[in-house]
Amino acid sequence: EPDSLHVLQLFCHTQHGDALTMADGPVAELLLRRLQAADGGLDSAELAAELGVEHQAVVGAVKSLQALGEVIEAELRSTKRWELTAEGEEIAREGSHEARVFRSVPPEGLAQSELMRLPSGKVGFSKAMSNKWIRVDKSVADGPRVFRVVDSMEDEVQRRLQLVRGGQAEKLGEKEKSELRKRKLLTEVTLKTYWVSKGSAFSTSISKQETELSPEMISSGSWRDRPFKSYNFAARGVLPDSGHLHPLLKVRSQFRQIFLEMGFTEMPTDNFIESSFWNFDALFQPQQHPARDQHDTFFLRDPAEALQLPMDYVQRVKRTHSQGGYGPRHTWTLDEARKNLLRTHTTSASARALYRLAQKKPFTPAKYFSIDRVFRNETLDATHLAEFHQIEGVVADHGLTLGHLMGVLREFFTKLGITQLRFKPAYNPYTEPSMEVFSYHQGLKKWVEVGNSGIFRPEMLLPMGLPENVSVIAWGLSLERPTMIKYGINNIRELVGHKVNLQMVYDSPLCRLDAEPRPSQTQVAA
Ligand code: FB9
């Protein structure tokens, strides 16, 4: 018995010659016929049920008929309907667990232990008991025995599920439905359906619309009487397959842009491995400083030691550390300074750049920046990994003061869209005075630490050979924090590392730093 679809195919073949080849297929044809017959409109789900085809096939036909223009109107509706769960389906077929338990109790009763071994035993027993279909006689010698209380029973649960399966859920009361839902036998699904009605250009025969203007149409002139599919200029083009910049790199390029606009030059930072000398000693960070031990810093076993150090400069640094001369004294050894490590900040690159600058006489003012990876053996948490990208700005000139630092910080953060700044005194081994920088974050309704800064100590600059009256202001922040806030990312592991879902990278829009941050899934704690 060919099903209706088959009949249709047969029918169309005969009727309309090439109509059948219409891209939209027979379902569209049938939908138009039904619409013709229907007064008012029809529901796509009901039509699918009638035709015995997948709802999706009808939705496909609706979409392609819509593309033809005013042939049909289609209004998207979401209808809630009840559906049986897999267990509900099974019960509708085989009967409820409690009914199966009842049926498995013979008139002479059944040992409870045996009953419990039945597949529906456990689930059905308590329900059959509460339905007062069965009773347990505990006084029996060889253990509790189950007996029927009633001769027969109505398997209401099965009946109700079959009603729903037959599309008559409305016959059940709310209480009955919610009881079946609680027993995970029924779920309410929201079905997106189309209410289809005739369009202003409705017709049952839709001729195939051309989508290409072929040379033979032009040569034969047949294009004159052929209907052409209208261009859908609103159609979103197919995204070209292209590489995707990680959000961190998008924000990095914006920070680069800001520094270049402010006349800064990028410092070379292509060395994750650094000597303790440039990472700490050159910055006048005492060799006993807690940050210089294993707990905070990743030291290298191989290559364990830096061999090339500018020894004349090293001697001056040694004197500064050990004999003081401008301030406190610390024991200092060359071995400690030679220890290789993964740089803990890009300020080591600043030290190298300032040392190179000091070699160029006469002194010329300079503005440098760096954005690159740094490594810290820190406790990991939602916002801290063992590595992050440090952004650093350095300005070297005659007579720079804290005021200059505040000024350049204001200019820098303003370009980030951050205007309300507060400066809080802080401490760094290599800057005095030092300031933490805070900005008021509209979205988070609180002051957020957006960086650290200071004026490099003379103990750092003079051994390099920089003139007395040259001072150097500098500041630093991370790349990850602004990126997480801009992209509304809560946990740094969603941004960096093996857990990153690449879709986030593919879909990550270009986020203008100075534009309002994207709402995060849940407003992140800064
Ligand atoms: O990035 C940080 N915060 C931040 C920055 C921008 C931002 O943008 C939003 C769009 C609006 C939001 C937040 N911080 C620095 C502050 C905190 O997150 C802090 O908890 C974590 N810090 C890192 C170090 O953690 C151990 C961020 C990282 C940091 C800290 C200091 C420096 C660099 C990076 C520095 C420096 C410095 C100081 C003086 C001279 C030279 C360099």
Coordinates of C-alpha atoms and ligand atoms in Angstrom, one line a residue:
E1 CA 0.0 0.0 0.0
P2 CA 2.1 3.0 -1.3
D3 CA 2.0 5.7 1.4
S4 CA 0.6 9.1 0.6
L5 CA 4.0 10.5 -0.4
H6 CA 4.3 7.8 -3.0
V7 CA 0.8 8.6 -4.3
L8 CA 1.8 12.2 -4.5
Q9 CA 4.9 11.5 -6.5
L10 CA 2.9 9.4 -8.9
F11 CA 0.3 12.2 -9.1
C12 CA 2.7 15.0 -9.7
H13 CA 4.5 13.1 -12.3
T14 CA 1.5 12.9 -14.4
Q15 CA 0.1 16.3 -13.7
H16 CA 2.8 18.8 -14.1
G17 CA 5.6 17.4 -16.1
D18 CA 8.6 19.5 -14.8
A19 CA 6.7 20.9 -11.8
L20 CA 8.0 17.8 -10.0
T21 CA 11.5 18.8 -10.5
M22 CA 10.8 21.9 -8.5
A23 CA 13.7 22.2 -6.0
D24 CA 11.2 22.3 -3.2
G25 CA 10.0 18.8 -3.8
P26 CA 6.5 17.3 -3.5
V27 CA 5.9 18.4 0.1
A28 CA 5.7 22.0 -1.1
E29 CA 3.3 20.9 -3.8
L30 CA 1.1 19.1 -1.3
L31 CA 1.3 21.9 1.2
L32 CA -0.1 24.3 -1.5
R33 CA -2.9 21.8 -2.3
R34 CA -3.8 21.5 1.3
L35 CA -3.7 25.3 1.7
Q36 CA -5.9 25.6 -1.4
A37 CA -8.4 23.3 0.3
A38 CA -8.0 24.8 3.8
D39 CA -10.1 27.8 4.8
G40 CA -7.7 30.1 6.6
G41 CA -4.3 28.4 7.2
L42 CA -2.8 25.2 8.4
D43 CA -0.3 24.1 11.0
S44 CA 3.0 22.7 9.7
A45 CA 3.1 20.0 12.5
E46 CA -0.4 18.8 11.8
L47 CA 0.3 18.8 8.1
A48 CA 3.5 16.7 8.7
A49 CA 1.5 14.3 10.9
E50 CA -1.2 14.0 8.2
L51 CA 1.4 13.4 5.5
G52 CA 3.4 11.1 7.7
V53 CA 6.5 13.1 6.9
E54 CA 9.1 14.6 9.3
H55 CA 8.1 18.0 10.5
Q56 CA 11.5 19.2 9.3
A57 CA 10.5 18.3 5.7
V58 CA 7.4 20.6 5.9
V59 CA 9.5 23.4 7.5
G60 CA 11.9 23.0 4.6
A61 CA 9.1 23.3 2.1
V62 CA 7.7 26.4 4.0
K63 CA 11.1 28.1 3.9
S64 CA 11.6 27.4 0.2
L65 CA 8.0 28.6 -0.6
Q66 CA 8.7 31.7 1.4
A67 CA 11.8 32.3 -0.7
L68 CA 9.5 32.4 -3.8
G69 CA 7.9 35.6 -2.5
E70 CA 4.2 36.2 -1.7
V71 CA 3.1 32.6 -2.5
I72 CA 2.5 31.9 1.2
E73 CA 2.5 33.7 4.6
A74 CA 4.1 31.7 7.3
E75 CA 4.0 32.8 11.0
L76 CA 6.4 31.0 13.4
R77 CA 4.5 29.7 16.5
S78 CA 5.8 27.8 19.4
T79 CA 3.3 25.3 20.6
K80 CA 3.8 23.3 23.8
R81 CA 2.8 19.7 23.5
W82 CA 3.3 16.6 25.7
E83 CA 5.6 13.8 24.7
L84 CA 6.3 10.4 26.2
T85 CA 9.8 9.8 27.5
A86 CA 11.5 6.6 26.4
E87 CA 10.2 4.9 29.6
G88 CA 6.8 6.4 29.0
E89 CA 6.8 4.8 25.5
E90 CA 7.8 1.5 27.0
I91 CA 5.0 1.7 29.6
A92 CA 2.4 2.7 27.0
R93 CA 3.5 -0.5 25.1
E94 CA 4.0 -2.9 28.0
G95 CA 1.9 -1.5 30.9
S96 CA 3.0 0.3 34.1
H97 CA 5.5 -1.3 36.5
E98 CA 2.8 -1.6 39.2
A99 CA 0.4 -3.3 36.7
R100 CA 3.1 -5.8 35.7
V101 CA 3.8 -6.5 39.4
F102 CA 0.1 -7.1 40.0
R103 CA -0.1 -9.4 37.0
S104 CA 2.9 -11.4 38.2
V105 CA 1.2 -12.2 41.6
P106 CA -0.6 -15.5 41.3
P107 CA -3.7 -16.2 43.5
E108 CA -1.5 -18.3 45.8
G109 CA 0.8 -15.3 46.3
L110 CA 4.4 -14.8 45.5
A111 CA 7.5 -14.6 47.8
Q112 CA 8.3 -10.9 48.1
S113 CA 12.0 -11.6 47.5
E114 CA 11.1 -13.3 44.2
L115 CA 8.8 -10.4 43.2
M116 CA 11.6 -7.9 43.8
R117 CA 13.8 -9.7 41.4
L118 CA 11.3 -9.0 38.6
P119 CA 12.4 -6.1 36.2
S120 CA 9.5 -3.9 37.4
G121 CA 9.7 -5.4 40.9
K122 CA 11.3 -2.6 42.7
V123 CA 9.6 0.4 41.0
G124 CA 6.1 -1.3 40.7
F125 CA 5.9 -2.9 44.2
S126 CA 5.5 0.3 46.2
K127 CA 3.1 1.8 43.6
A128 CA 0.9 -1.4 43.6
M129 CA 0.9 -1.4 47.4
S130 CA -0.1 2.3 47.5
N131 CA -2.9 1.5 44.9
K132 CA -4.0 -1.2 47.4
W133 CA -3.8 -3.8 44.6
I134 CA -1.6 -6.1 46.6
R135 CA -0.7 -6.8 50.3
V136 CA 2.3 -8.4 52.1
D137 CA 1.8 -11.1 54.6
K138 CA 4.9 -11.0 56.8
S139 CA 3.8 -13.8 59.0
V140 CA 4.5 -16.5 56.4
A141 CA 7.2 -18.9 57.6
D142 CA 9.6 -18.8 54.6
G143 CA 9.5 -15.0 54.4
P144 CA 7.1 -12.2 53.5
R145 CA 4.6 -13.2 50.7
V146 CA 2.7 -10.9 48.4
F147 CA -1.0 -11.5 47.7
R148 CA -3.5 -9.7 45.4
V149 CA -6.1 -7.6 47.2
V150 CA -8.2 -7.0 44.2
D151 CA -9.1 -9.5 41.4
S152 CA -8.4 -7.0 38.6
M153 CA -7.3 -3.4 38.2
E154 CA -7.3 -0.6 35.6
D155 CA -3.7 0.3 34.4
E156 CA -4.7 4.0 34.4
V157 CA -1.0 5.0 33.9
Q158 CA -0.8 3.0 30.6
R159 CA -4.2 4.3 29.5
R160 CA -3.2 7.9 30.0
L161 CA 0.1 7.5 28.3
Q162 CA -1.6 5.9 25.3
L163 CA -4.0 8.8 25.2
V164 CA -1.0 11.2 25.0
R165 CA 0.7 9.0 22.4
G166 CA -2.5 9.2 20.4
G167 CA -2.3 13.0 20.4
Q168 CA -5.1 13.4 23.0
A169 CA -3.2 14.8 25.8
E170 CA -5.9 17.4 26.3
K171 CA -8.1 14.6 27.7
L172 CA -5.8 14.4 30.8
G173 CA -6.2 16.8 33.7
E174 CA -3.2 19.0 34.8
K175 CA -2.8 16.9 38.0
E176 CA -2.6 13.6 36.0
K177 CA -0.1 15.2 33.6
S178 CA 2.1 16.6 36.3
E179 CA 2.1 13.2 38.1
L180 CA 3.2 11.4 34.9
R181 CA 5.8 14.2 34.4
K182 CA 7.1 13.7 38.0
R183 CA 7.5 10.0 37.2
K184 CA 9.6 11.1 34.2
L185 CA 7.1 9.3 31.9
L186 CA 6.0 12.5 30.2
T187 CA 7.7 15.8 29.2
E188 CA 6.3 19.0 27.8
V189 CA 8.2 20.0 24.6
T190 CA 7.9 23.3 22.9
L191 CA 7.5 22.8 19.2
K192 CA 8.3 25.6 16.8
T193 CA 5.7 25.3 14.1
Y194 CA 4.5 27.4 11.3
W195 CA 1.0 28.7 10.8
V196 CA 0.9 28.8 7.0
S197 CA -1.7 30.8 5.0
K198 CA -2.1 31.9 1.4
G199 CA 0.1 34.7 0.3
S200 CA -0.9 37.5 -2.0
A201 CA 0.7 35.6 -4.9
F202 CA -0.8 32.2 -3.8
S203 CA -1.1 29.6 -6.5
T204 CA -1.0 25.8 -6.3
S205 CA 1.3 25.4 -9.3
I206 CA 4.6 26.9 -8.7
S207 CA 6.9 27.0 -11.6
K208 CA 10.5 26.4 -11.0
Q209 CA 12.2 29.7 -10.7
E210 CA 15.6 30.1 -12.4
T211 CA 18.5 30.9 -10.2
E212 CA 21.1 31.1 -13.0
L213 CA 21.0 33.1 -16.3
S214 CA 22.6 30.5 -18.6
P215 CA 24.2 31.3 -22.0
E216 CA 21.6 29.1 -23.8
M217 CA 18.8 31.1 -22.2
I218 CA 20.3 34.3 -23.5
S219 CA 21.1 32.7 -26.9
S220 CA 17.6 31.2 -27.1
G221 CA 15.9 34.2 -25.6
S222 CA 14.0 31.8 -23.3
W223 CA 15.0 34.0 -20.4
R224 CA 12.2 36.3 -21.4
D225 CA 9.4 34.1 -20.2
R226 CA 11.2 32.3 -17.4
P227 CA 10.5 33.3 -13.8
F228 CA 13.7 34.1 -11.9
K229 CA 14.2 33.6 -8.2
S230 CA 14.6 37.1 -6.7
Y231 CA 18.0 37.9 -5.1
N232 CA 17.9 37.7 -1.3
F233 CA 20.3 40.6 -0.6
A234 CA 19.7 40.0 3.1
A235 CA 21.1 36.5 2.8
R236 CA 24.2 36.2 5.1
G237 CA 27.1 35.1 2.9
V238 CA 28.9 31.9 3.7
L239 CA 31.7 32.8 6.1
P240 CA 34.9 32.4 4.2
D241 CA 37.0 29.8 5.8
S242 CA 39.8 31.9 7.4
G243 CA 42.2 31.8 10.3
H244 CA 40.9 33.2 13.6
L245 CA 42.8 35.5 15.8
H246 CA 42.6 34.5 19.5
P247 CA 40.9 37.2 21.5
L248 CA 44.1 37.8 23.4
L249 CA 45.9 38.6 20.1
K250 CA 43.1 40.9 19.0
V251 CA 43.4 42.9 22.3
R252 CA 47.2 42.7 22.1
S253 CA 47.1 44.4 18.7
Q254 CA 44.8 47.1 20.1
F255 CA 47.3 47.8 23.0
R256 CA 50.1 47.9 20.4
Q257 CA 48.1 50.4 18.4
I258 CA 47.6 52.6 21.5
F259 CA 51.4 52.5 22.3
L260 CA 52.4 53.3 18.7
E261 CA 49.9 56.2 18.7
M262 CA 51.6 57.5 21.8
G263 CA 55.0 57.3 20.1
F264 CA 56.3 54.2 21.9
T265 CA 58.7 51.7 20.4
E266 CA 58.3 48.0 21.0
M267 CA 61.1 46.3 23.0
P268 CA 62.4 43.0 21.8
T269 CA 61.0 40.3 24.2
D270 CA 61.8 37.1 22.2
N271 CA 63.5 35.4 25.2
F272 CA 61.3 33.6 27.7
I273 CA 64.5 32.4 29.4
E274 CA 66.2 35.1 31.2
S275 CA 69.2 35.4 33.6
S276 CA 68.5 36.3 37.2
F277 CA 70.8 39.2 36.5
W278 CA 68.5 41.0 34.1
N279 CA 65.3 39.7 35.7
F280 CA 66.2 40.7 39.2
D281 CA 69.7 42.1 39.9
A282 CA 69.6 44.8 37.2
L283 CA 66.3 45.9 38.8
F284 CA 68.1 46.2 42.2
Q285 CA 65.9 43.3 43.5
P286 CA 67.9 41.8 46.4
Q287 CA 69.1 38.3 46.0
Q288 CA 67.3 37.4 49.3
H289 CA 64.0 38.8 47.9
P290 CA 61.3 36.2 48.4
A291 CA 60.3 36.4 44.8
R292 CA 63.7 35.0 43.9
D293 CA 63.1 31.6 45.3
Q294 CA 61.6 28.5 43.8
H295 CA 58.1 29.3 45.1
D296 CA 57.6 32.2 42.9
T297 CA 60.0 31.7 40.0
F298 CA 60.7 28.8 37.6
F299 CA 64.5 28.3 37.6
L300 CA 66.1 26.3 34.8
R301 CA 68.1 23.0 35.3
D302 CA 69.5 23.2 31.7
P303 CA 70.8 25.7 30.7
A304 CA 71.2 26.4 34.4
E305 CA 73.5 29.4 34.1
A306 CA 73.8 32.5 31.9
L307 CA 77.3 32.7 30.5
Q308 CA 77.4 36.1 28.8
L309 CA 76.8 39.0 31.1
P310 CA 78.2 42.5 30.6
M311 CA 80.8 42.2 33.4
D312 CA 81.7 45.8 33.7
Y313 CA 78.0 46.6 34.3
V314 CA 77.7 43.5 36.5
Q315 CA 80.5 44.8 38.7
R316 CA 78.6 48.1 39.2
V317 CA 75.4 46.2 40.0
K318 CA 77.3 44.1 42.5
R319 CA 78.7 47.2 44.2
T320 CA 75.2 48.7 44.3
H321 CA 73.7 45.6 45.9
S322 CA 76.5 44.7 48.2
Q323 CA 78.0 48.0 49.2
G324 CA 74.9 50.1 48.9
G325 CA 76.3 53.5 47.9
Y326 CA 72.8 54.9 47.1
G327 CA 70.9 53.0 49.9
P328 CA 70.5 49.6 51.6
R329 CA 73.1 46.8 51.3
H330 CA 72.6 43.1 50.5
T331 CA 75.0 40.2 50.2
W332 CA 75.4 39.5 46.4
T333 CA 76.9 36.6 44.5
L334 CA 77.6 36.3 40.7
D335 CA 76.5 32.6 40.8
E336 CA 73.0 33.7 42.0
A337 CA 72.9 36.3 39.2
R338 CA 73.9 33.8 36.6
K339 CA 70.9 31.5 37.4
N340 CA 68.6 31.1 34.4
L341 CA 64.9 31.3 34.9
L342 CA 61.6 31.8 33.0
R343 CA 61.2 35.6 33.1
T344 CA 58.7 36.7 35.8
H345 CA 58.1 40.0 34.1
T346 CA 58.9 41.9 30.9
T347 CA 60.6 44.5 33.1
S348 CA 63.7 42.5 32.4
A349 CA 63.4 43.5 28.8
S350 CA 63.0 47.1 30.0
A351 CA 66.3 46.8 32.0
R352 CA 68.0 45.5 28.8
A353 CA 66.5 48.4 26.7
L354 CA 67.5 51.0 29.3
Y355 CA 71.0 49.6 29.5
R356 CA 71.3 49.8 25.7
L357 CA 69.9 53.3 25.9
A358 CA 72.5 54.2 28.5
Q359 CA 75.3 53.1 26.2
K360 CA 74.2 55.7 23.6
K361 CA 75.8 59.0 24.5
P362 CA 74.6 61.7 24.6
F363 CA 71.4 60.5 26.3
T364 CA 68.2 60.8 24.2
P365 CA 64.8 60.5 25.7
A366 CA 63.0 57.2 24.9
K367 CA 59.5 55.6 25.1
Y368 CA 59.4 51.8 25.0
F369 CA 56.7 49.2 25.4
S370 CA 56.5 45.4 25.6
I371 CA 53.7 42.9 25.5
D372 CA 54.7 39.3 26.0
R373 CA 54.5 36.2 28.1
V374 CA 55.8 36.1 31.7
F375 CA 55.9 33.1 34.0
R376 CA 55.2 33.0 37.8
N377 CA 55.1 29.9 39.9
E378 CA 51.8 31.1 41.5
T379 CA 48.8 29.3 43.1
L380 CA 46.5 28.7 40.2
D381 CA 42.9 30.1 40.5
A382 CA 40.1 31.3 38.2
T383 CA 42.1 34.4 37.2
H384 CA 45.7 33.2 37.6
L385 CA 47.7 30.7 35.5
A386 CA 51.4 30.1 35.8
E387 CA 51.9 32.4 32.8
F388 CA 50.2 35.6 31.6
H389 CA 51.0 38.4 29.1
Q390 CA 52.5 41.5 30.7
I391 CA 52.0 44.8 29.1
E392 CA 54.7 47.4 30.1
G393 CA 55.3 51.0 29.2
V394 CA 58.6 52.9 30.0
V395 CA 59.4 56.5 29.5
A396 CA 63.0 57.8 30.0
D397 CA 63.7 61.5 30.1
H398 CA 65.2 64.3 32.1
G399 CA 63.4 65.2 35.3
L400 CA 60.4 63.0 35.0
T401 CA 58.2 63.1 38.1
L402 CA 55.2 61.2 39.6
G403 CA 53.1 63.8 37.9
H404 CA 54.4 62.8 34.5
L405 CA 53.7 59.2 35.4
M406 CA 50.1 60.0 36.4
G407 CA 49.7 62.0 33.2
V408 CA 50.9 59.3 30.9
L409 CA 48.8 56.7 32.7
R410 CA 45.7 58.9 32.2
E411 CA 46.5 59.3 28.5
F412 CA 47.1 55.5 28.2
F413 CA 44.0 54.4 30.0
T414 CA 41.8 57.0 28.4
K415 CA 42.6 55.3 25.1
L416 CA 41.4 52.1 26.7
G417 CA 38.1 53.8 27.5
I418 CA 39.1 54.0 31.1
T419 CA 38.8 57.5 32.4
Q420 CA 38.1 57.4 36.2
L421 CA 41.5 56.6 37.7
R422 CA 42.8 56.5 41.3
F423 CA 46.4 56.0 42.3
K424 CA 47.2 54.0 45.5
P425 CA 50.7 54.0 47.0
A426 CA 52.4 50.6 46.5
Y427 CA 55.8 48.9 46.7
N428 CA 58.0 47.3 44.1
P429 CA 61.7 46.5 44.7
Y430 CA 62.7 48.4 41.5
T431 CA 60.5 51.5 41.7
E432 CA 60.2 54.2 44.3
P433 CA 57.6 55.8 44.6
S434 CA 55.3 53.1 43.3
M435 CA 51.5 53.2 42.7
E436 CA 48.8 50.8 42.0
V437 CA 46.3 52.1 39.5
F438 CA 42.6 51.6 40.0
S439 CA 39.6 52.5 37.7
Y440 CA 35.9 52.6 38.4
H441 CA 34.3 49.9 36.4
Q442 CA 30.7 50.8 35.4
G443 CA 29.6 47.2 34.7
L444 CA 31.0 45.9 37.9
K445 CA 30.0 49.0 39.9
K446 CA 33.4 48.9 41.8
W447 CA 37.0 50.1 41.6
V448 CA 39.2 47.5 39.8
E449 CA 43.0 47.3 40.0
V450 CA 44.1 48.0 36.4
G451 CA 47.8 48.0 36.8
N452 CA 50.9 48.9 38.7
S453 CA 53.5 51.6 38.2
G454 CA 56.4 53.6 39.6
I455 CA 59.7 55.6 39.0
F456 CA 62.7 53.2 38.6
R457 CA 65.1 53.5 41.5
P458 CA 68.5 55.3 40.9
E459 CA 70.0 52.0 42.2
M460 CA 68.7 50.5 39.0
L461 CA 69.5 53.3 36.5
L462 CA 72.8 54.8 37.6
P463 CA 74.8 51.5 37.4
M464 CA 73.5 51.3 33.8
G465 CA 75.3 54.6 33.1
L466 CA 72.2 56.8 32.7
P467 CA 72.8 60.4 33.6
E468 CA 71.9 61.5 37.2
N469 CA 69.1 63.8 36.0
V470 CA 67.4 61.2 33.8
S471 CA 64.5 59.5 35.5
V472 CA 62.4 56.7 34.1
I473 CA 58.7 56.2 34.8
A474 CA 57.1 52.8 34.0
W475 CA 53.8 50.9 34.4
G476 CA 52.5 47.4 33.8
L477 CA 49.3 45.5 33.5
S478 CA 48.2 42.1 32.2
L479 CA 46.7 41.4 28.8
E480 CA 44.4 38.6 30.1
R481 CA 42.5 40.8 32.6
P482 CA 41.2 43.4 30.1
T483 CA 40.5 40.6 27.5
M484 CA 38.5 38.6 30.0
I485 CA 36.5 41.7 31.0
K486 CA 36.0 42.8 27.3
Y487 CA 34.8 39.3 26.3
G488 CA 32.9 38.6 29.4
I489 CA 34.9 35.6 30.2
N490 CA 34.9 34.5 33.9
N491 CA 37.5 31.8 34.2
I492 CA 40.9 32.3 32.6
R493 CA 40.9 28.7 31.6
E494 CA 38.1 29.6 29.1
L495 CA 40.5 32.1 27.5
V496 CA 43.8 30.3 27.7
G497 CA 44.9 26.7 27.7
H498 CA 43.7 23.2 26.6
K499 CA 40.2 23.8 27.9
V500 CA 39.5 26.7 25.5
N501 CA 36.5 25.9 23.3
L502 CA 37.7 27.0 19.8
Q503 CA 34.2 28.0 18.9
M504 CA 34.7 30.9 21.3
V505 CA 37.8 31.9 19.4
Y506 CA 36.0 31.6 16.0
D507 CA 32.9 33.5 17.3
S508 CA 34.9 36.1 19.2
P509 CA 34.0 39.4 17.7
L510 CA 36.5 42.2 17.4
C511 CA 36.0 44.0 20.7
R512 CA 37.0 47.7 20.6
L513 CA 38.8 48.2 23.9
D514 CA 37.3 51.7 24.3
A515 CA 33.8 50.4 23.7
E516 CA 31.4 49.1 26.4
P517 CA 32.5 45.6 27.5
R518 CA 30.3 42.7 26.4
P519 CA 27.9 41.5 29.1
S520 CA 29.6 38.4 30.6
Q521 CA 27.6 35.2 31.1
T522 CA 27.6 36.1 34.8
Q523 CA 29.0 39.5 35.7
V524 CA 32.5 38.4 36.6
A525 CA 34.2 39.3 39.8
A526 CA 37.2 41.4 38.7
Ligands
FB9_1 O1 46.1 43.9 34.6 C1 45.6 44.1 35.7 N1 44.3 44.5 35.9 C2 43.5 45.0 34.8 C3 44.0 45.7 33.7 C4 43.1 46.2 32.7 C5 41.8 46.0 32.8 O2 41.0 46.5 31.8 C6 39.7 46.5 31.9 C7 39.0 46.7 30.6 C8 38.9 47.5 31.8 C9 41.3 45.3 33.9 C10 42.1 44.8 34.9 N2 46.3 43.9 36.9 C11 47.7 43.6 36.8 C12 45.7 44.1 38.2 C13 45.2 42.9 38.8 O3 44.5 42.1 37.9 C14 46.3 42.0 39.5 O4 45.5 41.2 40.4 C15 47.0 41.0 38.7 N3 48.1 41.6 38.0 C16 49.1 40.7 37.4 C17 50.2 40.2 38.2 O5 49.6 39.3 39.1 C18 50.6 38.8 39.9 C19 47.9 42.2 36.7 C20 49.3 41.7 36.4 C21 50.4 42.7 36.5 C22 50.7 43.3 37.7 C23 51.7 44.3 37.7 C24 52.5 44.6 36.6 C25 52.1 43.9 35.4 C26 51.1 43.0 35.4 C27 53.5 45.5 36.7 C28 54.3 46.4 36.7 C29 55.3 47.4 36.7 C30 55.3 48.3 37.8 C31 56.3 49.3 37.8 C32 57.2 49.4 36.7 C33 57.1 48.5 35.7 C34 56.2 47.5 35.7

